[in-house]
Amino acid sequence: MSIIETKMEARPAKGRAVPLAKAIGRFLIAAVTTYLGLLAVTFFIGRVVPIDPVLAILGDRAPTHVVERVREELGFNLPLYQQFFIYIKGILSGDFGNSVLTTNPVMTDIRRVFPATIELATLGTIIGALIGIPLGVLAAVRRGSLADQIVRVVGLVGYSVPIFWLALISLVIFYAQLRWVAFPGRIDIVFEYTFTPITGFYLIDSVWQGQWDVFYDVFRHIILPASLLGYFSLAYISRMTRSFMLNELSQEYIVAARAKGLSETRVIWGHALRNAAVPLVTVIALSYAGLLEGSVLTETVFSWPGIGLYITNSLQNADMNAVLGGTIVIGTVFIGINLLSDLLYRTLDPRTRSR
Amino acid sequence: ETPKDTLVEGFAIDDIITMDPGEAFELSTAEMTTNSYSLLVRLDLNDTTKVKGDLAESWSVSDDGLTYTFKLKPGLKFASGNPVTAEDVAWSFERAVKLDKSPAFILTQFGLTGDNVTEKAKAADENTFVFTVDKAYAPSFVLNCLTATVASVVDKKLVMDHIKPMTPSAEYKYDNDFGNEWLKTGYAGSGAYKLREWRANEVVVLERNDNYYGDKPKLNRVIYRNMKESAAQRLALEAGDIDIARNLEPGDLDAVSKNADLAATSAPKSTIYYVSLNLKNEKLKKPEVQQAFKYLVDYDAISSTLIKGIGEIHQTFLPKGQLGALDENPFKLDVAKAKELLAKAGLADGFSVTMDVRNTQPVTGIAESMQQTLAQAGVKLEIIPGDGKQTLTKYRARTHDMYIGQWGSDYFDPNSNADTFTANPDNSDAGTNKTLAWRNTFETPELDKQAKAALLERDGAKRAAMYQDIQKKYLENSPFVFIFQQIEVAGYRKNLKDFKLGPSFDTNFVGPIAKE
Amino acid sequence: MSAALSVENLSVVYDDFHALQDVSIAVASGGSFGLVGESGSGKSTLLRAIAGLAPVKGGAIRVHDQLLQGAKRSKRFYRNVQMVFQDPYGSLHPRQTIDRLLLEPLAIHGIADSEKRIARALDEVGLGNGFRFRYPHQLSGGQRQRVAIARALIVEPSILLLDEPTSALDASVQAEVLNLLEQIRRDRKLTFVMVSHDLGVVTHMCERLAVMRNGAVVERLTSDQLASGDVHEDYTRNLMIASKGFVKTRNADFSNI
Amino acid sequence: MTVPASQPAPMSRREWLLSDRPQSRVQARLGRAYVTWRQFSANKLAVLGLIIIIALLFVAAFADLLATHSPVVGDLKNARLLPPGTGEYLLGTDDQGRDILSRLIYGSRLTLFVVVLVAIISAPIGLIVGTVSGYAGGWVDAVLMRITDIFLAFPKLVLALAFVAALGPGIQNAIIAIAITSWPPYARIARAETLTVRRSDYISAVKLMGASPVRIIIRHVMPLCLSSLIVRVTLDMAGIILTAAGLGFLGLGAQPPLPEWGAMIASGRRFILDQWWVAAMPGIAILIVSLGFNLLGDGLRDALDPKESGQ
Amino acid sequence: MTALLTVDNLKVSYPTRTGVIEAVRGVSFTLDRERLGIVGESGSGKSQTGRAIMGLTPKHGIVTADKLDFNGIDLIQASAKERRLLRGKRIAMVLQDPKYSLDPVMSIGRQICETLRTHEKVSKAEATERALAMLEAVQIRDPKRVFDLYPHEVSGGMGQRAMIAMMLIAGPELLIADEPTSALDVTVQLDVLKILDKLVSERGMGLIFVSHDLRLVSSFCDRVIVMYAGRIVEELRASDLKNAQHPYTQGLLNCMPQIGEDRHPLPVLDRKPEWAA
Ligand SMILES: Nc1ncnc2c1ncn2[C@@H]1O[C@H](COP(=O)(O)OP(=O)(O)OP(=O)(O)O)[C@@H](O)[C@H]1O
Ligand SMILES: Nc1ncnc2c1ncn2[C@@H]1O[C@H](COP(=O)(O)OP(=O)(O)OP(=O)(O)O)[C@@H](O)[C@H]1O
Ligand SMILES: [Mg+2]
Ligand SMILES: [Mg+2]
Ligand code: NI
């Protein structure tokens, strides 16, 4: 959550337009160094986590000689710098290795779990933005009114509620009691062999293949966790929208727009929001990035086979290949979304464009 | 609702790391392997101290107790259609020994090595398999070991198609991997079901094997769905999203048994929960302290709450059902007595000690309960919670004070537990045999000798008596506080017929289950 | 008479923008020098470069015949040279009281009897003790500029750089501040360099002035020359015309509206 | 701007505080505080937040008097999982037969402990890194910001998990882990703010006084970043509580039997179907307290942040 | 002939927590098709007067007047919608600071077209054409290029002219120009004034010219109102400015340094409390 908020400050400084190519070049350097940092941190974590990685591979009941043999096979008996060297060599050749837990290549696993997270986070963000933006606008326009207070409280509660707790409670209510939604997981077991995902985004796949029953089922699975994440991002988006809108509404060009005789609707949606949209896009993009990486708890409660759960699980089993792969993917997403929001910022805000 | 021809189980299967029977040693994998592979012999569920034939029609033991000859049933076929021959059996043994993965010791303890295995486990002819052991062990011991899943018979011809070449090295002397990589997720067996798919942390799917020689399974498909939590399993069971819930906790078990659509079943398992004291800690080293701790567990309260229905108090190391199990529970919560013992040890004012505890139930609950009862005698217990792998790492490095854990028999024979609780040939930190005794720096050479002797006792009754004696001595002097024996429970929908849990994890058969 | 301040062939480059190119000026000790020119011509940049706040690329700056290297300035330098900024609000720290603001230079230079000095400085610029614990936002623009001047004077410099000290002020307040500056200069025998875009203000305050355009000095004059219209550059002439006010002419064609 | 009162006639306390020309440092400071307070207290929700936080402080301070039971010793045999209102158990009991209310009361101490400590550790780190990086610019900025980026790009909870795993469980380590993951945002804020003030005239003016960079950063830049940082930290308090609770929920926060609220939810989670109160009560406690911090922070933002207080 | 605009006893006040701020305290004047200058120091209520006439006082401000009449329309009684329809169409206002008064994310051309299309049903193409013509009329050399520029891409002078174009395109009868030149270089300033001058003399528009520069107003306007602390202290013909009666006006005129004169020290204003009374 806070990652998102702070990235706000990272937006390009107003007024001084940096040429796009230069900006991208700078970005690439930053990205590469960040990657290297991530690598080092992950390696470091892997070595300091007091979990014997061999244990994860063999379990507790393996005899000692087997444990020793595997330890040597994996090079854990080498000095640290050699291990780091081997580790980096593997990564640079594009080989993230196999996950110990699933025996699959890490990238295969990630290709499976990441779409699940993306699908969830995307739907969550869509819900959050579709509701949050109008609420934020309403609150800003009616500043100080009852509506504003209600939006404020709704938003602050969203900030304050432990998401895993809300998830548990809503699971009990909507699944156990009311049976409105489906069981945790992405899809019913019944469809295990009647539905083959192509992209990994089940909602899209099912529509694509015209399997409406599958779509309905998938929807019933995703709607509750997505709504929760949506509420979470709604809280954030509506607050930020309100604050940006207040800022814009106090600007002189709003007075000018009114002086032109524009209708209030046009002033608010056409001018104020259009301007507020510039920072808002960054906020939404980063809130989205936050959901992609930060939904471990939701994924835990909803048994959502996503990347947050995958990394957490791997970490607890010292499956460092998997942790690294996941971290790199999330790092990439973070860097990518940063770049994207930067680009969006540039397209939306003519002030950052140079001629 | 689940489909008519499919059985869906909610089961915590996140421990599975491989499906290769020569490698797998996890509890959930045992169930999958046992349902999809065949063995020479299996445990006799009517009397678990005995075994019965599976692929083997009959067997005999030579008089010197060293040679076991098995005759295979005729006309057996693998799921692939290949015939099951003695050669497959021999190769399966060879493979397990040469791969030398975690469970291989169950076979190698009979003197098998990579160099001699082709001699010691070999096909005399198409239908005859001969197994030679290095000592005149109790036949019950040898046969019990052969019921372990590592002895599963794999389809040599099929596996040979999938071997991966390897470069021999100091650690691994062979030029191929015996299909290990393929079998991790592949299947080459002859059991009632065949393995269709395993997706780690998600699902295991079994499908009916039409080539199975025994009773044909009733259902086409069995799906094990990874569900870690009891409450989730119960919810799904109530909703009909699963047919069987396998990891219910007491509260949910209660609710299931009260539900008209649902039923519960249970079976004691050979898993023992215990608290161990590391003798590296000077205070814990004192025998009086060890005994005092045995009086500082509120067995009654724990049994009626935390483990209600999922375990029963059991204070010895052999689980009920195994040969020679001693059913004696002499300890009760007795703070006065414990205080007396502590005073005798010179620790009347109590002391502080830590305990590593996994973040799972019921161990956390028991640990917290113990924390309270220990406090009554002035012992301040600090719980160090951790993830399973983390506490284990510490336990195996024996840097703990106290540890709460469970121990499941490696194979269904008393020697498995007797050995790990008594053997400690090299108590140095570099010890090569890291038994539970070693992990707690506990040396008991007398009992160890007795256990080794029992191993060679060919008279079943005498053998049983020997183990009972060891357990009695263990009760009086050991740094292990045994608390309870696990009862495996399952809640299921009433439309299931013939669903039963076996006495061990590799005897939970799904073949007989039918749906109405 | 030796120059209190001399700048020779000074160049300042921001990134790749040449803000100043080969600018030279010299101010006699006790003299008052004016800089005029349109917005963006580099007037402020020149002052900032002297004060060590701009990236100097070439040329030499001398203060009392001492050569200054690059943008580094010693603490001693700042006791000699002080600057008053264009924007009276922007140059005062918004979260500090006047008291704190005036205390800061004294603390930095380790000057004792701060109490007395602050009181005197405030008196000098015509602000009573009542203003001492106010925050900048509680002051009017003219008062703020007085505080800024007081702060510059409190370390008793010999050279004062003034960057459009009155451009943000009303005409009425401007007169007060200009009077104050004049008086201080007389009392303390200060050397002034003053920037303005208002020819009237510059001629009122300075004996000599330079006209800048596009980062270069285009003309050097005395006030008297300017007053008598003795200018040579068209650009200077334009500035003079523009400062006279609006002259009604008819040339635009609005028939097509 | 307004006509100054010519005579210091006897004033009411309010007038004294609001005086246009304070007579002393103390008066000036109090006056400012008073104006801020008035602005703050006009916001009813913010006052509610403040009341919640004060109540939390009160409960934490007097936990020994307020709690009716021991937070760690329960009655496993007889009082397990009793519903709220059974006998003396106002909010029911948990699976060890402990009084939930008493646990919540004692748990407030932990919550405060976590929140305060994290704030004390991470806010200064962020402030220093951010201001130094923003003020120094150049390679210092580049290096510090890369480090910040690395910490930001690392999934937060995973990083915390990793650190807790590395350091071993326990509330102190959880605090360190959370602190390690939460300073980068502060650094970002402080840097952004520093960048805007770095070029301002008043910083140039201080430079012109001959102040050293260290002095400028500490005495002039940091105070400016402080109010937005305070607002941010207050708003983050809720996030810290939630992260701590999340760690507790994943079993990595406090050690049992410490009544950490997140851990309480985690252990109550198993009974959520039949004994809902075990998980619901600590959840509600977290909600109330973090709502309190959020309301307070929101109010402070309006009162302190000149940008937001607007008109 | 009735006046174009009649303002009688206009008051604008803002209630705040620390008391009521009276920004405008009873301003009365009439305006015909002429150039009326309003001068006064910063904060004297010039802009607030203009905004009150436009109906652009912020929501929490209170506007009262005995009479506020535009061409027979009672602005006090008019509904919000009626006033909105007047704005831009018949009464327009050039805001004080062009930098902030143009929507930064909308191209200048679009902003001009927007005014037109709000008030007249015209096609896009026609609107564009007229906007281009308007830009040309305000002396912008390359209207086609400027049309597609964004506010930050033009200089202050161009922005100011664009703003004027935007406000003039619907052909208002009354223009309130709030310090349209204070942000500009002296040279650009004259260009802008020329445009305004044209509109009044050739199209008969009424112009209220707000400024704090007495000298400029006196040379540009027909009549001048001098404001101080929310009130009018003096009203006179521009040409009579030199003979102003009120000490405040005189003071303002006197205190500007002039090229070539030698007054040391400069005379300063001695503000008297009774001016504000
Ligand atoms: N920090 C900076 N980075 C890049 N360019 C700068 C910087 N500061 C000033 N400039 C540029 O240098 C030029 C000269 O600026 P300077 O502030 O000296 O002008 P000026 O004559 O003082 O104008 P004004 O009358 O508006 O104050 C301008 O074009 C300005 O854009
Ligand atoms: N929204 C508001 N709330 C409270 N007071 C306000 C508001 N807007 C303006 N004022 C006050 O109204 C008074 C008059 O302001 P106005 O903008 O009309 O001054 P002005 O004569 O245009 O000055 P300038 O020359 O600086 O533009 C000022 O004292 C100002 O503080
Ligand atoms: Mg300047
Ligand atoms: Mg104004
Ligand atoms: Ni000449």
PDB file of N, CA and C in Angstrom, chain D residues 178-225:
ATOM      1  N   ILE D 178       9.474  -5.067   9.761  1.00  0.00           N
ATOM      2  CA  ILE D 178       8.531  -4.072   9.232  1.00  0.00           C
ATOM      3  C   ILE D 178       9.249  -2.743   9.011  1.00  0.00           C
ATOM      4  N   ALA D 179      10.132  -2.413   9.955  1.00  0.00           N
ATOM      5  CA  ALA D 179      10.855  -1.147   9.817  1.00  0.00           C
ATOM      6  C   ALA D 179      11.694  -1.164   8.546  1.00  0.00           C
ATOM      7  N   ILE D 180      12.334  -2.285   8.299  1.00  0.00           N
ATOM      8  CA  ILE D 180      13.189  -2.380   7.117  1.00  0.00           C
ATOM      9  C   ILE D 180      12.382  -2.187   5.839  1.00  0.00           C
ATOM     10  N   THR D 181      11.145  -2.690   5.871  1.00  0.00           N
ATOM     11  CA  THR D 181      10.364  -2.560   4.649  1.00  0.00           C
ATOM     12  C   THR D 181       9.644  -1.236   4.565  1.00  0.00           C
ATOM     13  N   SER D 182       9.582  -0.484   5.662  1.00  0.00           N
ATOM     14  CA  SER D 182       8.720   0.693   5.556  1.00  0.00           C
ATOM     15  C   SER D 182       9.457   2.018   5.467  1.00  0.00           C
ATOM     16  N   TRP D 183      10.775   2.000   5.535  1.00  0.00           N
ATOM     17  CA  TRP D 183      11.422   3.304   5.409  1.00  0.00           C
ATOM     18  C   TRP D 183      11.465   3.855   3.986  1.00  0.00           C
ATOM     19  N   PRO D 184      11.524   2.988   2.930  1.00  0.00           N
ATOM     20  CA  PRO D 184      11.688   3.580   1.592  1.00  0.00           C
ATOM     21  C   PRO D 184      10.634   4.621   1.219  1.00  0.00           C
ATOM     22  N   PRO D 185       9.361   4.357   1.537  1.00  0.00           N
ATOM     23  CA  PRO D 185       8.389   5.398   1.197  1.00  0.00           C
ATOM     24  C   PRO D 185       8.708   6.731   1.854  1.00  0.00           C
ATOM     25  N   TYR D 186       9.138   6.682   3.107  1.00  0.00           N
ATOM     26  CA  TYR D 186       9.453   7.935   3.789  1.00  0.00           C
ATOM     27  C   TYR D 186      10.611   8.631   3.086  1.00  0.00           C
ATOM     28  N   ALA D 187      11.577   7.825   2.692  1.00  0.00           N
ATOM     29  CA  ALA D 187      12.719   8.413   1.992  1.00  0.00           C
ATOM     30  C   ALA D 187      12.242   9.102   0.729  1.00  0.00           C
ATOM     31  N   ARG D 188      11.308   8.455   0.046  1.00  0.00           N
ATOM     32  CA  ARG D 188      10.791   9.042  -1.187  1.00  0.00           C
ATOM     33  C   ARG D 188      10.114  10.380  -0.939  1.00  0.00           C
ATOM     34  N   ILE D 189       9.260  10.385   0.094  1.00  0.00           N
ATOM     35  CA  ILE D 189       8.551  11.634   0.418  1.00  0.00           C
ATOM     36  C   ILE D 189       9.546  12.720   0.774  1.00  0.00           C
ATOM     37  N   ALA D 190      10.471  12.368   1.663  1.00  0.00           N
ATOM     38  CA  ALA D 190      11.415  13.367   2.129  1.00  0.00           C
ATOM     39  C   ALA D 190      12.238  13.876   0.963  1.00  0.00           C
ATOM     40  N   ARG D 191      12.596  12.969   0.059  1.00  0.00           N
ATOM     41  CA  ARG D 191      13.410  13.392  -1.071  1.00  0.00           C
ATOM     42  C   ARG D 191      12.620  14.345  -1.968  1.00  0.00           C
ATOM     43  N   ALA D 192      11.382  13.960  -2.241  1.00  0.00           N
ATOM     44  CA  ALA D 192      10.573  14.799  -3.116  1.00  0.00           C
ATOM     45  C   ALA D 192      10.449  16.201  -2.532  1.00  0.00           C
ATOM     46  N   GLU D 193      10.186  16.219  -1.248  1.00  0.00           N
ATOM     47  CA  GLU D 193      10.020  17.509  -0.587  1.00  0.00           C
ATOM     48  C   GLU D 193      11.332  18.291  -0.611  1.00  0.00           C
ATOM     49  N   THR D 194      12.410  17.568  -0.353  1.00  0.00           N
ATOM     50  CA  THR D 194      13.713  18.233  -0.363  1.00  0.00           C
ATOM     51  C   THR D 194      14.006  18.822  -1.734  1.00  0.00           C
ATOM     52  N   LEU D 195      13.661  18.052  -2.758  1.00  0.00           N
ATOM     53  CA  LEU D 195      13.931  18.545  -4.104  1.00  0.00           C
ATOM     54  C   LEU D 195      13.196  19.854  -4.359  1.00  0.00           C
ATOM     55  N   THR D 196      11.966  19.956  -3.845  1.00  0.00           N
ATOM     56  CA  THR D 196      11.234  21.184  -4.118  1.00  0.00           C
ATOM     57  C   THR D 196      11.815  22.355  -3.326  1.00  0.00           C
ATOM     58  N   VAL D 197      12.321  22.081  -2.125  1.00  0.00           N
ATOM     59  CA  VAL D 197      12.826  23.217  -1.350  1.00  0.00           C
ATOM     60  C   VAL D 197      14.294  23.499  -1.645  1.00  0.00           C
ATOM     61  N   ARG D 198      14.970  22.505  -2.206  1.00  0.00           N
ATOM     62  CA  ARG D 198      16.410  22.653  -2.380  1.00  0.00           C
ATOM     63  C   ARG D 198      16.747  23.913  -3.166  1.00  0.00           C
ATOM     64  N   ARG D 199      15.962  24.155  -4.214  1.00  0.00           N
ATOM     65  CA  ARG D 199      16.267  25.284  -5.076  1.00  0.00           C
ATOM     66  C   ARG D 199      15.593  26.576  -4.607  1.00  0.00           C
ATOM     67  N   SER D 200      14.849  26.469  -3.507  1.00  0.00           N
ATOM     68  CA  SER D 200      14.097  27.657  -3.116  1.00  0.00           C
ATOM     69  C   SER D 200      15.042  28.734  -2.588  1.00  0.00           C
ATOM     70  N   ASP D 201      14.536  29.945  -2.626  1.00  0.00           N
ATOM     71  CA  ASP D 201      15.362  31.072  -2.213  1.00  0.00           C
ATOM     72  C   ASP D 201      15.755  31.002  -0.752  1.00  0.00           C
ATOM     73  N   TYR D 202      14.833  30.473   0.082  1.00  0.00           N
ATOM     74  CA  TYR D 202      15.202  30.534   1.495  1.00  0.00           C
ATOM     75  C   TYR D 202      16.323  29.576   1.826  1.00  0.00           C
ATOM     76  N   ILE D 203      16.440  28.481   1.060  1.00  0.00           N
ATOM     77  CA  ILE D 203      17.587  27.608   1.283  1.00  0.00           C
ATOM     78  C   ILE D 203      18.845  28.287   0.735  1.00  0.00           C
ATOM     79  N   SER D 204      18.706  28.919  -0.430  1.00  0.00           N
ATOM     80  CA  SER D 204      19.835  29.688  -0.956  1.00  0.00           C
ATOM     81  C   SER D 204      20.256  30.748   0.052  1.00  0.00           C
ATOM     82  N   ALA D 205      19.263  31.351   0.688  1.00  0.00           N
ATOM     83  CA  ALA D 205      19.560  32.406   1.643  1.00  0.00           C
ATOM     84  C   ALA D 205      20.372  31.854   2.805  1.00  0.00           C
ATOM     85  N   VAL D 206      19.990  30.673   3.281  1.00  0.00           N
ATOM     86  CA  VAL D 206      20.738  30.091   4.383  1.00  0.00           C
ATOM     87  C   VAL D 206      22.153  29.754   3.925  1.00  0.00           C
ATOM     88  N   LYS D 207      22.237  29.255   2.698  1.00  0.00           N
ATOM     89  CA  LYS D 207      23.564  28.958   2.142  1.00  0.00           C
ATOM     90  C   LYS D 207      24.399  30.237   2.148  1.00  0.00           C
ATOM     91  N   LEU D 208      23.743  31.314   1.787  1.00  0.00           N
ATOM     92  CA  LEU D 208      24.443  32.585   1.737  1.00  0.00           C
ATOM     93  C   LEU D 208      24.896  33.060   3.104  1.00  0.00           C
ATOM     94  N   MET D 209      24.272  32.517   4.130  1.00  0.00           N
ATOM     95  CA  MET D 209      24.725  32.876   5.465  1.00  0.00           C
ATOM     96  C   MET D 209      26.018  32.149   5.775  1.00  0.00           C
ATOM     97  N   GLY D 210      26.338  31.169   4.922  1.00  0.00           N
ATOM     98  CA  GLY D 210      27.551  30.405   5.151  1.00  0.00           C
ATOM     99  C   GLY D 210      27.313  29.098   5.865  1.00  0.00           C
ATOM    100  N   ALA D 211      26.056  28.631   5.879  1.00  0.00           N
ATOM    101  CA  ALA D 211      25.745  27.391   6.596  1.00  0.00           C
ATOM    102  C   ALA D 211      26.309  26.187   5.850  1.00  0.00           C
ATOM    103  N   SER D 212      26.746  25.192   6.616  1.00  0.00           N
ATOM    104  CA  SER D 212      27.262  23.970   5.999  1.00  0.00           C
ATOM    105  C   SER D 212      26.085  23.107   5.549  1.00  0.00           C
ATOM    106  N   PRO D 213      26.324  22.204   4.575  1.00  0.00           N
ATOM    107  CA  PRO D 213      25.235  21.353   4.094  1.00  0.00           C
ATOM    108  C   PRO D 213      24.560  20.579   5.215  1.00  0.00           C
ATOM    109  N   VAL D 214      25.357  20.070   6.167  1.00  0.00           N
ATOM    110  CA  VAL D 214      24.759  19.303   7.259  1.00  0.00           C
ATOM    111  C   VAL D 214      23.783  20.175   8.028  1.00  0.00           C
ATOM    112  N   ARG D 215      24.213  21.399   8.306  1.00  0.00           N
ATOM    113  CA  ARG D 215      23.354  22.302   9.046  1.00  0.00           C
ATOM    114  C   ARG D 215      22.079  22.609   8.249  1.00  0.00           C
ATOM    115  N   ILE D 216      22.254  22.808   6.978  1.00  0.00           N
ATOM    116  CA  ILE D 216      21.086  23.117   6.156  1.00  0.00           C
ATOM    117  C   ILE D 216      20.108  21.955   6.182  1.00  0.00           C
ATOM    118  N   ILE D 217      20.645  20.744   6.029  1.00  0.00           N
ATOM    119  CA  ILE D 217      19.748  19.586   6.002  1.00  0.00           C
ATOM    120  C   ILE D 217      19.045  19.444   7.343  1.00  0.00           C
ATOM    121  N   ILE D 218      19.806  19.494   8.407  1.00  0.00           N
ATOM    122  CA  ILE D 218      19.205  19.208   9.711  1.00  0.00           C
ATOM    123  C   ILE D 218      18.306  20.348  10.187  1.00  0.00           C
ATOM    124  N   ARG D 219      18.758  21.563  10.058  1.00  0.00           N
ATOM    125  CA  ARG D 219      17.991  22.645  10.667  1.00  0.00           C
ATOM    126  C   ARG D 219      16.964  23.268   9.727  1.00  0.00           C
ATOM    127  N   HIS D 220      17.159  23.123   8.438  1.00  0.00           N
ATOM    128  CA  HIS D 220      16.242  23.834   7.541  1.00  0.00           C
ATOM    129  C   HIS D 220      15.421  22.928   6.642  1.00  0.00           C
ATOM    130  N   VAL D 221      16.037  21.860   6.173  1.00  0.00           N
ATOM    131  CA  VAL D 221      15.285  20.991   5.271  1.00  0.00           C
ATOM    132  C   VAL D 221      14.412  20.019   6.042  1.00  0.00           C
ATOM    133  N   MET D 222      15.029  19.374   7.040  1.00  0.00           N
ATOM    134  CA  MET D 222      14.270  18.358   7.773  1.00  0.00           C
ATOM    135  C   MET D 222      12.986  18.889   8.409  1.00  0.00           C
ATOM    136  N   PRO D 223      13.039  20.027   9.082  1.00  0.00           N
ATOM    137  CA  PRO D 223      11.794  20.519   9.686  1.00  0.00           C
ATOM    138  C   PRO D 223      10.674  20.694   8.658  1.00  0.00           C
ATOM    139  N   LEU D 224      11.064  21.006   7.438  1.00  0.00           N
ATOM    140  CA  LEU D 224      10.045  21.197   6.411  1.00  0.00           C
ATOM    141  C   LEU D 224       9.414  19.891   6.010  1.00  0.00           C
ATOM    142  N   CYS D 225      10.236  18.831   5.969  1.00  0.00           N
ATOM    143  CA  CYS D 225       9.701  17.545   5.555  1.00  0.00           C
ATOM    144  C   CYS D 225       8.898  16.928   6.684  1.00  0.00           C
TER     145      CYS D 225
END
